[in-house]
PDB file of C-alpha atoms in Angstrom:
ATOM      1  CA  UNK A   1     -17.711 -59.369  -4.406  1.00 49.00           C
ATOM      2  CA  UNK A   2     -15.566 -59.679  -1.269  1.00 52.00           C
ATOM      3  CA  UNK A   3     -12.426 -57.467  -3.070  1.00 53.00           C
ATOM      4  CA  UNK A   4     -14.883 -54.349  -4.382  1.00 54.00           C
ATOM      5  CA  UNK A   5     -11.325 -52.291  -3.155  1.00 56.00           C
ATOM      6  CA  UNK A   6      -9.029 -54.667  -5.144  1.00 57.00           C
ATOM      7  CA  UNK A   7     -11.268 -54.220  -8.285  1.00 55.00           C
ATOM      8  CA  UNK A   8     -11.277 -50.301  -8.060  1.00 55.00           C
ATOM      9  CA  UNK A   9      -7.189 -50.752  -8.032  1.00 61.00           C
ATOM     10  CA  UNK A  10      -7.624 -52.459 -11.400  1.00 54.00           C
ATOM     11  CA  UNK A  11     -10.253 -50.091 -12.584  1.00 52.00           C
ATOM     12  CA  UNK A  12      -7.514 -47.423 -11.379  1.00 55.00           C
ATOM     13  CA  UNK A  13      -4.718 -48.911 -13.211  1.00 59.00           C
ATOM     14  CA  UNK A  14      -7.275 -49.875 -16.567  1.00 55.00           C
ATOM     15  CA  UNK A  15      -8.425 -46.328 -16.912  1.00 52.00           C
ATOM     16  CA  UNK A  16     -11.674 -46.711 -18.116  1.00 51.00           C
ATOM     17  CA  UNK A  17     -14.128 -44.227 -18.208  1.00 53.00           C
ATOM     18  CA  UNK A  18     -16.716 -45.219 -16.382  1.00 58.00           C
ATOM     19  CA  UNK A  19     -17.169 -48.577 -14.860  1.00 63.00           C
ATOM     20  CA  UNK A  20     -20.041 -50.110 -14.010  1.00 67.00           C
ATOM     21  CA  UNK A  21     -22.130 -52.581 -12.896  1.00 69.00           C
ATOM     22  CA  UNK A  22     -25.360 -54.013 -11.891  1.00 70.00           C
ATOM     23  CA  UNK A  23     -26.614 -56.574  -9.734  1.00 69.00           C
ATOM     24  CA  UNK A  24     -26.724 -60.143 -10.812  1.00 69.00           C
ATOM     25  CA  UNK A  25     -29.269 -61.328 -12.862  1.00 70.00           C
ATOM     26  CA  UNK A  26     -30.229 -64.931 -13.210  1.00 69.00           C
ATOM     27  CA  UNK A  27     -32.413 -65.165 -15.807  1.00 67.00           C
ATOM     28  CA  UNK A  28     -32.336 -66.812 -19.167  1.00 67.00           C
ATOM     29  CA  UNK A  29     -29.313 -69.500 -18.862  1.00 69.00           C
ATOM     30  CA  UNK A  30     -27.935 -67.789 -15.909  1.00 70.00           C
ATOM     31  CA  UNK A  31     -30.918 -69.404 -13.875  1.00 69.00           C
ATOM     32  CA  UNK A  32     -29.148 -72.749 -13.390  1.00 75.00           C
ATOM     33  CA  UNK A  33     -26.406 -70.840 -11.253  1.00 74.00           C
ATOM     34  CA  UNK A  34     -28.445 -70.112  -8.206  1.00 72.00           C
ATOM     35  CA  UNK A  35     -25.933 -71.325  -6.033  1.00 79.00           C
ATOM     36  CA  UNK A  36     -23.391 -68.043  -6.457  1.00 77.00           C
ATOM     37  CA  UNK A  37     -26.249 -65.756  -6.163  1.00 75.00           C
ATOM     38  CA  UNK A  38     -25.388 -63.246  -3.569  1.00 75.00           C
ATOM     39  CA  UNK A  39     -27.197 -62.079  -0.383  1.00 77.00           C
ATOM     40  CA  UNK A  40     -28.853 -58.884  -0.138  1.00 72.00           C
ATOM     41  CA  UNK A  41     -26.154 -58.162   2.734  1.00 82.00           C
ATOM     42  CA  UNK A  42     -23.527 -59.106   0.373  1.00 81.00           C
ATOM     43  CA  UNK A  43     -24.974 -56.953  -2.488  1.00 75.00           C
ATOM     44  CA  UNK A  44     -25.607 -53.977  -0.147  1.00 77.00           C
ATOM     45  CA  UNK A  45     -22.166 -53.862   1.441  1.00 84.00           C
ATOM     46  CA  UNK A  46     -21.056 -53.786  -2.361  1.00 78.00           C
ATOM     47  CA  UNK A  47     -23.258 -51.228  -3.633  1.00 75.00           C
ATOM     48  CA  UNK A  48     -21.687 -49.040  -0.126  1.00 81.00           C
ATOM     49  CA  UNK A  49     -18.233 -50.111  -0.481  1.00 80.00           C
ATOM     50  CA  UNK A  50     -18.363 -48.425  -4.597  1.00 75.00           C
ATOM     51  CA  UNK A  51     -20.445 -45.805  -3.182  1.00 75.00           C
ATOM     52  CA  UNK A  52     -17.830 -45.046  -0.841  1.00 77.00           C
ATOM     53  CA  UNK A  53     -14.626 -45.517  -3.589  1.00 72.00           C
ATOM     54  CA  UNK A  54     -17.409 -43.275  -6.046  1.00 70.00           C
ATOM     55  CA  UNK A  55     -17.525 -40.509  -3.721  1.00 69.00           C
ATOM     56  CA  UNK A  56     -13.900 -40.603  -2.249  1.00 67.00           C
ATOM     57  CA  UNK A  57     -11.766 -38.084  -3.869  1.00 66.00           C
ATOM     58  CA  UNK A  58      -8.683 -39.519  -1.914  1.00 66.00           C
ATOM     59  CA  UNK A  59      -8.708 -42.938  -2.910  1.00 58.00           C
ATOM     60  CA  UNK A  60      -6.180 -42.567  -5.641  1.00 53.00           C
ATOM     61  CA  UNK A  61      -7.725 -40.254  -7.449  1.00 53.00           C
ATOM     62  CA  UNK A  62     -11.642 -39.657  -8.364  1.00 53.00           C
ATOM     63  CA  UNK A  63     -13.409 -41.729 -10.615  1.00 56.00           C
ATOM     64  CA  UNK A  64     -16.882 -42.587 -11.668  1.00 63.00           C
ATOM     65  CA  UNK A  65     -18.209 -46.224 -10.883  1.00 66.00           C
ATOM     66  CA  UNK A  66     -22.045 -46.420 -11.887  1.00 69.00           C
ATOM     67  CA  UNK A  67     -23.821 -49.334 -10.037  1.00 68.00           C
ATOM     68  CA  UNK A  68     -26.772 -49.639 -12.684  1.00 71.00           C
ATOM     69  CA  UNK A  69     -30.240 -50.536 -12.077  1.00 74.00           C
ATOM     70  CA  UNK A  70     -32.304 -53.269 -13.834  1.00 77.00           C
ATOM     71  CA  UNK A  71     -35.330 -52.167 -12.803  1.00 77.00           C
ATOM     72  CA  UNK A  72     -35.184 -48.744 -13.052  1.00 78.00           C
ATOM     73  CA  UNK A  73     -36.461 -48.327 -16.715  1.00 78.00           C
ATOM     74  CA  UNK A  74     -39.461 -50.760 -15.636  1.00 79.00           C
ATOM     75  CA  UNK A  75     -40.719 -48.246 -13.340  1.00 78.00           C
ATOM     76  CA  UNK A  76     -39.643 -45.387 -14.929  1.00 78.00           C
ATOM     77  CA  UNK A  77     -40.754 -45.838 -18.739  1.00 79.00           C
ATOM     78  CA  UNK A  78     -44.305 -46.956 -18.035  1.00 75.00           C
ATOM     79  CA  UNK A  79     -44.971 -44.021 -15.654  1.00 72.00           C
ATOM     80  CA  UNK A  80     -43.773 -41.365 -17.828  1.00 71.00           C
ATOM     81  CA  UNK A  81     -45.082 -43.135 -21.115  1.00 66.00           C
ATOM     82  CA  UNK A  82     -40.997 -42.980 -22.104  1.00 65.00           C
ATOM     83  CA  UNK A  83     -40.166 -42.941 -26.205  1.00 70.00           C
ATOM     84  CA  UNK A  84     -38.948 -46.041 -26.524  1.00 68.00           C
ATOM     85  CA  UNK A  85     -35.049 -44.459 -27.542  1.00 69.00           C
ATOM     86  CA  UNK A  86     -33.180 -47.726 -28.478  1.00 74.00           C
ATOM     87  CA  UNK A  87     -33.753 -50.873 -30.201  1.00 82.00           C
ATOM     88  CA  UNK A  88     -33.223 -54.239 -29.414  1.00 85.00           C
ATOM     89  CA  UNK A  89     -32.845 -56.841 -31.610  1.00 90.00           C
ATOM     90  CA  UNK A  90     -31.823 -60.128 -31.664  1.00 88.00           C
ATOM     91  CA  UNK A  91     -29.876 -62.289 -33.928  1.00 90.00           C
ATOM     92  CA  UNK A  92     -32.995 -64.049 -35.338  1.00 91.00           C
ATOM     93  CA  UNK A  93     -34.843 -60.619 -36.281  1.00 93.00           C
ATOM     94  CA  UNK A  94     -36.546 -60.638 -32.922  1.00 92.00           C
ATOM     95  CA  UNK A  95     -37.633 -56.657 -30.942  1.00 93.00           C
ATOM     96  CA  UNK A  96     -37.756 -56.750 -27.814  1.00 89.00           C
ATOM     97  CA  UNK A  97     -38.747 -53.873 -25.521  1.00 86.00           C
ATOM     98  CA  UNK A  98     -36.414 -55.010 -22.554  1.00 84.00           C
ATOM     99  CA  UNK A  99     -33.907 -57.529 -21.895  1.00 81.00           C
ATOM    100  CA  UNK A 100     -35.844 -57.929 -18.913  1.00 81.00           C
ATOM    101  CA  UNK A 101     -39.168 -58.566 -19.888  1.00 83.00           C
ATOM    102  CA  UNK A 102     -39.804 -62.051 -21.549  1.00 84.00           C
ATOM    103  CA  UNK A 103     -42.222 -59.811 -24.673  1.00 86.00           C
ATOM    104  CA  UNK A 104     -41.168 -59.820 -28.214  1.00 89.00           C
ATOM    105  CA  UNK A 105     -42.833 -56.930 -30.022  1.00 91.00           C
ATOM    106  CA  UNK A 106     -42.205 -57.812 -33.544  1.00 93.00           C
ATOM    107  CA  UNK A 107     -39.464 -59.184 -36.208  1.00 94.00           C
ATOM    108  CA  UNK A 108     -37.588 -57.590 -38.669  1.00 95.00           C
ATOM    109  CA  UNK A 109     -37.813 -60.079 -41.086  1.00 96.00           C
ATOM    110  CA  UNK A 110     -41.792 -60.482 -40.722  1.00 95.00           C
ATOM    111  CA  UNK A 111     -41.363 -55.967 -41.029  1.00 95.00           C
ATOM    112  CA  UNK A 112     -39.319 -53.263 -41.412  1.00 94.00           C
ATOM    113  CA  UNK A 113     -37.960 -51.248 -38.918  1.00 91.00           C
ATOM    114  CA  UNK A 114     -39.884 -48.251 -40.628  1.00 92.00           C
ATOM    115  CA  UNK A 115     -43.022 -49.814 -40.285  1.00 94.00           C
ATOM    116  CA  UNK A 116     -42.870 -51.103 -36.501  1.00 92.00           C
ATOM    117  CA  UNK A 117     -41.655 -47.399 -36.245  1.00 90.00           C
ATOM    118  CA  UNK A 118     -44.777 -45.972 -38.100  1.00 92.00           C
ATOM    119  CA  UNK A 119     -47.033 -48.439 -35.745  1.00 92.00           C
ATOM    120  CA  UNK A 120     -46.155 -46.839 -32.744  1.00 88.00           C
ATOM    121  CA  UNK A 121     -42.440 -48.539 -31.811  1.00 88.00           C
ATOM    122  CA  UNK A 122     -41.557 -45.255 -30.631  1.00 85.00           C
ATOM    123  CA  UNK A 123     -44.517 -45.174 -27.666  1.00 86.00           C
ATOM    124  CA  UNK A 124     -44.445 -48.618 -27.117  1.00 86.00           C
ATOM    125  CA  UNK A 125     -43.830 -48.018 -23.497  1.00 85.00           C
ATOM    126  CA  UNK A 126     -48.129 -46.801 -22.813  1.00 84.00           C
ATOM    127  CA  UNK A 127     -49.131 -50.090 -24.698  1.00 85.00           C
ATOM    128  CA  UNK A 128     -51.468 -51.923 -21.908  1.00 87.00           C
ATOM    129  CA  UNK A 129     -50.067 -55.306 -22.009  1.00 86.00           C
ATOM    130  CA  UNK A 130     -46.231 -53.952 -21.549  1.00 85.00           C
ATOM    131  CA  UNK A 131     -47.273 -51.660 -18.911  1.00 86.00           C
ATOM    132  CA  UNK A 132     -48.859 -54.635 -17.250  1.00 86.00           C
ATOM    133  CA  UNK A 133     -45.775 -56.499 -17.183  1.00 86.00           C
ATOM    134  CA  UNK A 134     -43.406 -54.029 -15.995  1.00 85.00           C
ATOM    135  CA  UNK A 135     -45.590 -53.119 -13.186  1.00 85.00           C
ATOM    136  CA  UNK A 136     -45.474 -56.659 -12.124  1.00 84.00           C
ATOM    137  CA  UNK A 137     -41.647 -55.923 -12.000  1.00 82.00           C
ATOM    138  CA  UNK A 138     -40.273 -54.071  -8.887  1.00 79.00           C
ATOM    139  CA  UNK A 139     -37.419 -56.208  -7.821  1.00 76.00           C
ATOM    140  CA  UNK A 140     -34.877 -58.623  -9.140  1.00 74.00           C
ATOM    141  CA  UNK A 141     -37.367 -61.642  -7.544  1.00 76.00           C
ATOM    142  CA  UNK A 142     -39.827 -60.369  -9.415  1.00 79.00           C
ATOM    143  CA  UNK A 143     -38.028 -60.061 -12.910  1.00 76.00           C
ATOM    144  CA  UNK A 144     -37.290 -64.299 -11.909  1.00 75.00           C
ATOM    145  CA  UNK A 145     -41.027 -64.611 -11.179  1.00 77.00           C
ATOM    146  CA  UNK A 146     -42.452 -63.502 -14.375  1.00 75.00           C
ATOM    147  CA  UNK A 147     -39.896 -65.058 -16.515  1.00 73.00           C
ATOM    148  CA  UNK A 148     -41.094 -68.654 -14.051  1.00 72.00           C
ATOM    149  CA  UNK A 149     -44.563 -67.720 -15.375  1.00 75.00           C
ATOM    150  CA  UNK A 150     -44.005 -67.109 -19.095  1.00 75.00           C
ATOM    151  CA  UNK A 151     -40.513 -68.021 -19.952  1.00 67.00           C
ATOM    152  CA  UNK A 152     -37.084 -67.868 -19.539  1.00 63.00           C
ATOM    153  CA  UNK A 153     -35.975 -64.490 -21.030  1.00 62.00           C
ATOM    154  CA  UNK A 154     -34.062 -65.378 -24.245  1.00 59.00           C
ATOM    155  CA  UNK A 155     -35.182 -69.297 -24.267  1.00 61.00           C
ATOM    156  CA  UNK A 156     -37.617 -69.669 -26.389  1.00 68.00           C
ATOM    157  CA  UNK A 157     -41.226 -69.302 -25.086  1.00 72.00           C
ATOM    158  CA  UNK A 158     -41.372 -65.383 -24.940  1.00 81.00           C
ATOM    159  CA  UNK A 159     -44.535 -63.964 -25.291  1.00 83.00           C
ATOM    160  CA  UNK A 160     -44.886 -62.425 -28.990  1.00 87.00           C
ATOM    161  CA  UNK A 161     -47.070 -60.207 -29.777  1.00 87.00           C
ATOM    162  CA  UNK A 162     -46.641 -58.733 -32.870  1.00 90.00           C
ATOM    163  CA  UNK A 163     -46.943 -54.209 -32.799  1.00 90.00           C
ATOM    164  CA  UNK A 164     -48.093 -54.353 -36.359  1.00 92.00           C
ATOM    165  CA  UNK A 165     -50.414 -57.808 -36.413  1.00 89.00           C
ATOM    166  CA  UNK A 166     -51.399 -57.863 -33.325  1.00 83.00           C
ATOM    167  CA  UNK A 167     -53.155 -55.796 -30.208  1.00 77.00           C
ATOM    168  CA  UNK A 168     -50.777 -54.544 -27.354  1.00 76.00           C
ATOM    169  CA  UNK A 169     -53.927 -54.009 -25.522  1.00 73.00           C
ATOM    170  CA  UNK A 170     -55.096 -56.937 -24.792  1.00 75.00           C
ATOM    171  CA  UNK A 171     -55.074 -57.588 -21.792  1.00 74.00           C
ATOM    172  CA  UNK A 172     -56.453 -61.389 -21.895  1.00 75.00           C
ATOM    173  CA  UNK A 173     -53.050 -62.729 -23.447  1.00 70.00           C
ATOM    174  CA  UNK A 174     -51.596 -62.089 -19.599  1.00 74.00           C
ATOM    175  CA  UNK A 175     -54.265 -64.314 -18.082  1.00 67.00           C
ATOM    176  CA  UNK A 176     -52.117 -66.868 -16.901  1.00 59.00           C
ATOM    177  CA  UNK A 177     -50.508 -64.180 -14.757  1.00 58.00           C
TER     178      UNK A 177
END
């Protein structure tokens, strides 16, 4: 964190094309590490030092270095009733909207891809009880908080709620929020 310049010389010298990055999350397993989270000093000056190297056509040459945002499809996707354009899923059949949100819509062993598709997979992102959660979700703090209050994300204890068996709009299975 405190050598954002030295990294951009090994970007440099890597070649990739395009870097990126995003700010430490410590959820799931990574929640045991609290001691190397960084302050929000320490993430800003990061996020300017790679806005500066980003936007500096001098410094060795131009390059793109995306600092990514966790929460922006959280706010985003909900508002705009977003088609949910990827799929997660995870070694044990599991769907899962976000990696962020501790909700597991479904499992491809229980049914097929085609038929959480046909069930409304694709709009998944206007379904009450997901819209609920991600509006819950406007900061890194917040992802910690509900994952404290349901689960850790990927450790067992999600909330499932099946698209096909069960109702994405009801509300009552969030009442311990």
């Amino acid at each position: 964190m405190h050598d954002a310049p030295g990294q951009a010389e090994i970007v440099e010298q890597d070649r990739p094309n395009w870097p990126s990055s995003q700010p430490l999350m410590l959820l799931g397993r990574a929640r045991k590490n609290r001691t190397i989270r960084p302050s929000n000093n320490q993430y800003r000056r990061l996020v300017n030092t790679i806005n500066d190297l980003r936007y500096d056509p001098g410094y060795r040459g131009y390059f793109m270095f995306e600092w990514g945002d966790p929460i922006d499809h959280l706010v985003r996707f909900p508002q705009l009733q977003m088609q949910f354009d990827q799929v997660a899923i995870h070694a044990n059949g599991d769907i899962v909207v976000s990696p962020y949100i501790p909700l597991i819509i479904g499992n491809v062993r229980k049914h097929s891809l085609q038929e959480y598709y046909d069930a409304g997979m694709a709009t998944v992102w206007d379904k009450p009880v997901i819209t609920a959660l991600a509006n819950r979700m406007h900061s890194i703090d917040e992802m910690e908080e509900i994952s404290s209050l349901i689960a850790d994300i990927n450790m067992d204890g999600d909330l499932y709620i099946d698209l096909i068996d069960d109702d994405l709009g009801d509300l009552s299975v969030l009442s311990q929020l």
